[in-house]
Amino acid sequence: MKRYQIVLLALLLLIVPPAARSLWFYQGVYQRGQAVATPAYSNYQIPAPPVADSQASSPAVDQPVVQSSSESSVTVLVDAGHSNLFSLSEIQPFTDAIGRSGGKVIVASSTDASLLDYRSADAYLVIAPSKGFSADEIAAVKRLVEQGGRLVVMADPTRNGGTSQYSADVGPMNAVSVANQLLESFGLGFSDDYLYNLVQNEANFRNILLTDFASSPVTDGLDEVVFYSALSLSAAPTALVRGDDNTLSSLTDQGGNLIAAGMDASGRVIAIGDMTFTTEPYDQIAGNTRLVNNLAKFLVEGTRERTLADFPYVFQQPVEFLLPDGAEVDPAKTSALGLIHASLGSGAGSLKIASKPETGFDLVIPATYTEAQGKALGELLKVYGLEYTDGGTKEDSDSLYPAMSSAEVEQMFKALKTAQAEGTLDTMLQSLPAQSGGGTAAGQSGQTSDAWLGTINVPGFGNVQANGNGLILLNRGKERTTLAMLASSTSALQELADMVRSGDMSNCAIQEQTAVCPLTPQANASGSGY
Amino acid sequence: MTEVIEIMKKWKIKDVLVFLIPLAIGLIVAAFIPRPVIGVISLNDAISSGTAQEMINEIAYARAHPEIRAVVLVLNSPGGTVTDTEAVYLELTRLRESKPVVTMIGSMAASGAYYLTVGTDYAFAEPSSMVGNVGVIGYTPDYPVVVDDIYSTGPYKLWGEPRDQFMREIEMLKQGFIQAVVLGRGDALKVDKEVILRGQIWTGVDAVRMGLIDELGSQSQAIDKAAQMAHIAHYSVVDLGDVTSSFAAGTEPDFFQKTSDGVITPYPARQGLYMLYIPATEEIQ
């Protein structure tokens, strides 16, 4: 065996075992084709919000907030009586904008009071209510809108019921369904969903950028707004704000023509599927400030034409009472004046009596039918088209008081005002024996008021017997609103005024601006009926 | 034959040693060639600081030991904190530079666990495995207020960050997540990013169709695949949790909220940022 053969064989014996073992286990070498790529974390940036539309925000923000109730004639009622899932401080940018636009914000915090509040409201703002509206409330809101008032209803998918940090008294209902109770009669409705956009959004898929606006004063000047979680509208006669094709509904994960804000056919009701854009700091994003300002203007620009049913919220100016020179003033009439004044509420200010109508004041004329036919008032009351058929007079058996001097009248008013302020008005009035049906002796004090017992032809009602009926007549003139309250005698007038003050005019027949109210008739009346 | 015998008769001891010594050396050298190992790293819990550290230790072990030629990551997890998820993900990418890593999804690889999945070379799941839930979630910080008894040097010293900042941060972290998915799945991905970012959970069957994972299969198939990728045969399988000296902290005991009667809920106990699947319950709805 040659030497090289020996070496070769030895080498083979050396190599074969490790080679064999290697091949047994390892059949190749792992080599990565491409380097492992990882996200370029350092390049990522926190998404910045769209720049606020400075032109939209500056002019309005620079204006002072009008908070004084005396300077604001438009009352915007903010609902807080339906376990609403928001706090007033949250929407301060919105309430400030309402103030700047000339509106007065009144918060309706209890459902019981809200029926009265609706009468006072020129506009109504409802945000995320979770306690249902009663049929009466819905009717009152509908009436507000029909009379020209404005309604804005906001819902929000993040404020849709369940436990709440805003109120311990959380209603059992889903806020969307409660809001829809109110919106149904206006052809509007929310879907119980939320909108999202995964393609283009404001820092989060649920913060949607909206650029599709219908032409409307509410959308005037808007290029882009951002809604921070919004519901879509299931029905809207006018779509004010729409999402783009990539804006999808959580209910269907489908998009296209989804409506984020809509308006009813009358143009007086707006439903918006978001409320966050009215809160800080989100009101400062993109065109949100302008939208907030536009909405505030929308609320205060409605002109509500009230009827008698809205008494005492029928006046736009300070009110004065007309007592023409020579008018009969006895305590019953004074009491009537006090009662009517009390019924106007605390906003009416101090009682003012004038002998002639003055510019800048609305007018209340409390008078007997006899006075109404007289020269002093006849001309003023002509506008109501009343026609009188004489039926004679009868001594007012209820009236016990002598005529009063003006100083005595003033003193009586002061006493009434004090009693009203102290909450003892009812007690004081009960102490006056002049209430109808008092059954006191006639002529006890000498002078008495005669009750006119004829018949009055009231437009829209026909002939109304004067005895046992009072009339409340409202007229809206260019200069002033005039409210006339007429009855057969001062004691009947007092009874009529008491009925008005109680707020219960349910016994009256009310037709737009005229009401006929039943009063206690004079005993042994001799007047003709109808 | 007789000729060979004749030659051998002529050999002396010296001549025999000439062959025996190389053979012995060869055998000794061969004995030092290690049997290849496929390391298994298991995650059967949320990704918290404890489980993440345990995984990182096991990854480090795999990287440091050449006989470990591939790693199979077995996931049964709803995800966890963003930070811990990213920490494990980045360690996995380092390991993949030298060794293939294959994922086997058991019952669930949701959110952060799916983040880890896309950080591996190949992914298996069972047909009914829950896969996906891509995204970031967290509790919004409270509105900052001044607390009478606490003094700090800045308005967010106590509260961490403004609420708005929080919202924007999770969006940024989401970008990292989706980028990891796109990079990790590459051309295999068959759906748009927007579909993935919906945060939906899919079954293993759907996940394969969408390209979120590669194949339906079992853990043994995942091991075979790892071996194939590492070009090894006759390997052994070692649970790296058993061989590492990690302290095996496991999930923090207070990671999830507990009810008053001690039942663990799916909600994280602490405020923060999570890549975690939190099933919506009545409490959230």
PDB file of N, CA, C and O in Angstrom, chain A residues 34-68:
ATOM      1  N   GLN A  34     -33.723  38.031   3.314  1.00  0.00           N
ATOM      2  CA  GLN A  34     -33.801  39.490   3.464  1.00  0.00           C
ATOM      3  C   GLN A  34     -33.612  39.825   4.929  1.00  0.00           C
ATOM      4  O   GLN A  34     -33.938  39.025   5.809  1.00  0.00           O
ATOM      5  N   ALA A  35     -33.109  40.996   5.152  1.00  0.00           N
ATOM      6  CA  ALA A  35     -32.978  41.457   6.533  1.00  0.00           C
ATOM      7  C   ALA A  35     -34.372  41.591   7.142  1.00  0.00           C
ATOM      8  O   ALA A  35     -35.345  41.871   6.454  1.00  0.00           O
ATOM      9  N   VAL A  36     -34.439  41.354   8.421  1.00  0.00           N
ATOM     10  CA  VAL A  36     -35.730  41.481   9.105  1.00  0.00           C
ATOM     11  C   VAL A  36     -36.093  42.960   9.208  1.00  0.00           C
ATOM     12  O   VAL A  36     -35.323  43.760   9.741  1.00  0.00           O
ATOM     13  N   ALA A  37     -37.254  43.279   8.646  1.00  0.00           N
ATOM     14  CA  ALA A  37     -37.675  44.689   8.669  1.00  0.00           C
ATOM     15  C   ALA A  37     -38.586  44.932   9.867  1.00  0.00           C
ATOM     16  O   ALA A  37     -39.449  44.115  10.176  1.00  0.00           O
ATOM     17  N   THR A  38     -38.369  46.023  10.508  1.00  0.00           N
ATOM     18  CA  THR A  38     -39.252  46.418  11.622  1.00  0.00           C
ATOM     19  C   THR A  38     -39.828  47.803  11.314  1.00  0.00           C
ATOM     20  O   THR A  38     -39.258  48.556  10.511  1.00  0.00           O
ATOM     21  N   PRO A  39     -40.922  48.118  11.918  1.00  0.00           N
ATOM     22  CA  PRO A  39     -41.511  49.440  11.679  1.00  0.00           C
ATOM     23  C   PRO A  39     -40.539  50.558  12.016  1.00  0.00           C
ATOM     24  O   PRO A  39     -39.751  50.443  12.959  1.00  0.00           O
ATOM     25  N   ALA A  40     -40.607  51.602  11.240  1.00  0.00           N
ATOM     26  CA  ALA A  40     -39.737  52.756  11.494  1.00  0.00           C
ATOM     27  C   ALA A  40     -40.381  53.610  12.583  1.00  0.00           C
ATOM     28  O   ALA A  40     -40.941  54.677  12.321  1.00  0.00           O
ATOM     29  N   TYR A  41     -40.288  53.116  13.795  1.00  0.00           N
ATOM     30  CA  TYR A  41     -40.991  53.774  14.905  1.00  0.00           C
ATOM     31  C   TYR A  41     -40.625  55.247  15.047  1.00  0.00           C
ATOM     32  O   TYR A  41     -41.472  56.078  15.355  1.00  0.00           O
ATOM     33  N   SER A  42     -39.358  55.531  14.822  1.00  0.00           N
ATOM     34  CA  SER A  42     -38.924  56.914  15.069  1.00  0.00           C
ATOM     35  C   SER A  42     -39.538  57.897  14.083  1.00  0.00           C
ATOM     36  O   SER A  42     -39.535  59.106  14.315  1.00  0.00           O
ATOM     37  N   ASN A  43     -40.048  57.374  12.973  1.00  0.00           N
ATOM     38  CA  ASN A  43     -40.643  58.284  11.986  1.00  0.00           C
ATOM     39  C   ASN A  43     -42.108  58.597  12.285  1.00  0.00           C
ATOM     40  O   ASN A  43     -42.682  59.484  11.672  1.00  0.00           O
ATOM     41  N   TYR A  44     -42.694  57.823  13.160  1.00  0.00           N
ATOM     42  CA  TYR A  44     -44.118  58.053  13.418  1.00  0.00           C
ATOM     43  C   TYR A  44     -44.316  59.307  14.241  1.00  0.00           C
ATOM     44  O   TYR A  44     -43.517  59.622  15.123  1.00  0.00           O
ATOM     45  N   GLN A  45     -45.389  59.979  13.919  1.00  0.00           N
ATOM     46  CA  GLN A  45     -45.673  61.220  14.629  1.00  0.00           C
ATOM     47  C   GLN A  45     -47.100  61.189  15.147  1.00  0.00           C
ATOM     48  O   GLN A  45     -47.988  60.579  14.549  1.00  0.00           O
ATOM     49  N   ILE A  46     -47.266  61.873  16.233  1.00  0.00           N
ATOM     50  CA  ILE A  46     -48.616  62.001  16.777  1.00  0.00           C
ATOM     51  C   ILE A  46     -49.436  62.850  15.815  1.00  0.00           C
ATOM     52  O   ILE A  46     -49.016  63.962  15.457  1.00  0.00           O
ATOM     53  N   PRO A  47     -50.561  62.328  15.341  1.00  0.00           N
ATOM     54  CA  PRO A  47     -51.341  63.110  14.373  1.00  0.00           C
ATOM     55  C   PRO A  47     -51.846  64.410  14.989  1.00  0.00           C
ATOM     56  O   PRO A  47     -52.341  64.431  16.117  1.00  0.00           O
ATOM     57  N   ALA A  48     -51.682  65.474  14.235  1.00  0.00           N
ATOM     58  CA  ALA A  48     -52.114  66.794  14.722  1.00  0.00           C
ATOM     59  C   ALA A  48     -53.533  67.072  14.256  1.00  0.00           C
ATOM     60  O   ALA A  48     -53.948  66.619  13.182  1.00  0.00           O
ATOM     61  N   PRO A  49     -54.298  67.800  15.051  1.00  0.00           N
ATOM     62  CA  PRO A  49     -55.663  68.117  14.633  1.00  0.00           C
ATOM     63  C   PRO A  49     -55.669  69.133  13.503  1.00  0.00           C
ATOM     64  O   PRO A  49     -54.700  69.880  13.347  1.00  0.00           O
ATOM     65  N   PRO A  50     -56.742  69.155  12.710  1.00  0.00           N
ATOM     66  CA  PRO A  50     -56.834  70.177  11.659  1.00  0.00           C
ATOM     67  C   PRO A  50     -56.791  71.569  12.279  1.00  0.00           C
ATOM     68  O   PRO A  50     -57.306  71.779  13.376  1.00  0.00           O
ATOM     69  N   VAL A  51     -56.167  72.463  11.569  1.00  0.00           N
ATOM     70  CA  VAL A  51     -56.040  73.828  12.079  1.00  0.00           C
ATOM     71  C   VAL A  51     -57.427  74.461  12.141  1.00  0.00           C
ATOM     72  O   VAL A  51     -58.243  74.309  11.237  1.00  0.00           O
ATOM     73  N   ALA A  52     -57.667  75.161  13.243  1.00  0.00           N
ATOM     74  CA  ALA A  52     -58.973  75.806  13.395  1.00  0.00           C
ATOM     75  C   ALA A  52     -59.150  76.882  12.346  1.00  0.00           C
ATOM     76  O   ALA A  52     -58.196  77.547  11.946  1.00  0.00           O
ATOM     77  N   ASP A  53     -60.379  77.005  11.903  1.00  0.00           N
ATOM     78  CA  ASP A  53     -60.720  78.042  10.945  1.00  0.00           C
ATOM     79  C   ASP A  53     -60.755  79.370  11.688  1.00  0.00           C
ATOM     80  O   ASP A  53     -61.734  79.713  12.339  1.00  0.00           O
ATOM     81  N   SER A  54     -59.641  80.120  11.619  1.00  0.00           N
ATOM     82  CA  SER A  54     -59.523  81.336  12.420  1.00  0.00           C
ATOM     83  C   SER A  54     -60.566  82.371  12.027  1.00  0.00           C
ATOM     84  O   SER A  54     -61.082  83.117  12.847  1.00  0.00           O
ATOM     85  N   GLN A  55     -60.905  82.400  10.740  1.00  0.00           N
ATOM     86  CA  GLN A  55     -61.900  83.379  10.297  1.00  0.00           C
ATOM     87  C   GLN A  55     -63.256  83.075  10.909  1.00  0.00           C
ATOM     88  O   GLN A  55     -64.073  83.960  11.113  1.00  0.00           O
ATOM     89  N   ALA A  56     -63.440  81.797  11.188  1.00  0.00           N
ATOM     90  CA  ALA A  56     -64.739  81.423  11.743  1.00  0.00           C
ATOM     91  C   ALA A  56     -64.847  81.798  13.201  1.00  0.00           C
ATOM     92  O   ALA A  56     -65.885  82.217  13.673  1.00  0.00           O
ATOM     93  N   SER A  57     -63.738  81.653  13.908  1.00  0.00           N
ATOM     94  CA  SER A  57     -63.833  81.807  15.352  1.00  0.00           C
ATOM     95  C   SER A  57     -63.606  83.238  15.820  1.00  0.00           C
ATOM     96  O   SER A  57     -64.253  83.698  16.739  1.00  0.00           O
ATOM     97  N   SER A  58     -62.726  83.956  15.165  1.00  0.00           N
ATOM     98  CA  SER A  58     -62.315  85.236  15.734  1.00  0.00           C
ATOM     99  C   SER A  58     -63.431  86.250  15.932  1.00  0.00           C
ATOM    100  O   SER A  58     -63.596  86.759  17.031  1.00  0.00           O
ATOM    101  N   PRO A  59     -64.219  86.551  14.898  1.00  0.00           N
ATOM    102  CA  PRO A  59     -65.168  87.639  15.081  1.00  0.00           C
ATOM    103  C   PRO A  59     -66.137  87.390  16.221  1.00  0.00           C
ATOM    104  O   PRO A  59     -66.393  88.274  17.019  1.00  0.00           O
ATOM    105  N   ALA A  60     -66.639  86.174  16.285  1.00  0.00           N
ATOM    106  CA  ALA A  60     -67.641  85.883  17.304  1.00  0.00           C
ATOM    107  C   ALA A  60     -67.021  85.864  18.697  1.00  0.00           C
ATOM    108  O   ALA A  60     -67.600  86.361  19.649  1.00  0.00           O
ATOM    109  N   VAL A  61     -65.825  85.288  18.776  1.00  0.00           N
ATOM    110  CA  VAL A  61     -65.188  85.171  20.086  1.00  0.00           C
ATOM    111  C   VAL A  61     -64.868  86.549  20.657  1.00  0.00           C
ATOM    112  O   VAL A  61     -64.924  86.777  21.856  1.00  0.00           O
ATOM    113  N   ASP A  62     -64.550  87.479  19.762  1.00  0.00           N
ATOM    114  CA  ASP A  62     -64.207  88.811  20.234  1.00  0.00           C
ATOM    115  C   ASP A  62     -65.412  89.553  20.805  1.00  0.00           C
ATOM    116  O   ASP A  62     -65.253  90.509  21.551  1.00  0.00           O
ATOM    117  N   GLN A  63     -66.577  89.128  20.419  1.00  0.00           N
ATOM    118  CA  GLN A  63     -67.760  89.825  20.907  1.00  0.00           C
ATOM    119  C   GLN A  63     -68.018  89.444  22.367  1.00  0.00           C
ATOM    120  O   GLN A  63     -67.779  88.312  22.772  1.00  0.00           O
ATOM    121  N   PRO A  64     -68.522  90.416  23.132  1.00  0.00           N
ATOM    122  CA  PRO A  64     -68.825  90.091  24.526  1.00  0.00           C
ATOM    123  C   PRO A  64     -69.995  89.129  24.624  1.00  0.00           C
ATOM    124  O   PRO A  64     -70.871  89.109  23.766  1.00  0.00           O
ATOM    125  N   VAL A  65     -69.964  88.351  25.667  1.00  0.00           N
ATOM    126  CA  VAL A  65     -71.072  87.432  25.905  1.00  0.00           C
ATOM    127  C   VAL A  65     -72.214  88.203  26.552  1.00  0.00           C
ATOM    128  O   VAL A  65     -72.029  88.859  27.569  1.00  0.00           O
ATOM    129  N   VAL A  66     -73.373  88.139  25.925  1.00  0.00           N
ATOM    130  CA  VAL A  66     -74.533  88.841  26.476  1.00  0.00           C
ATOM    131  C   VAL A  66     -75.232  87.888  27.434  1.00  0.00           C
ATOM    132  O   VAL A  66     -75.855  86.929  27.026  1.00  0.00           O
ATOM    133  N   GLN A  67     -75.062  88.131  28.693  1.00  0.00           N
ATOM    134  CA  GLN A  67     -75.657  87.228  29.681  1.00  0.00           C
ATOM    135  C   GLN A  67     -76.853  87.853  30.375  1.00  0.00           C
ATOM    136  O   GLN A  67     -77.644  87.166  30.983  1.00  0.00           O
ATOM    137  N   SER A  68     -76.940  89.167  30.281  1.00  0.00           N
ATOM    138  CA  SER A  68     -78.003  89.837  31.015  1.00  0.00           C
ATOM    139  C   SER A  68     -79.357  89.490  30.421  1.00  0.00           C
ATOM    140  O   SER A  68     -79.589  89.641  29.227  1.00  0.00           O
TER     141      SER A  68
END
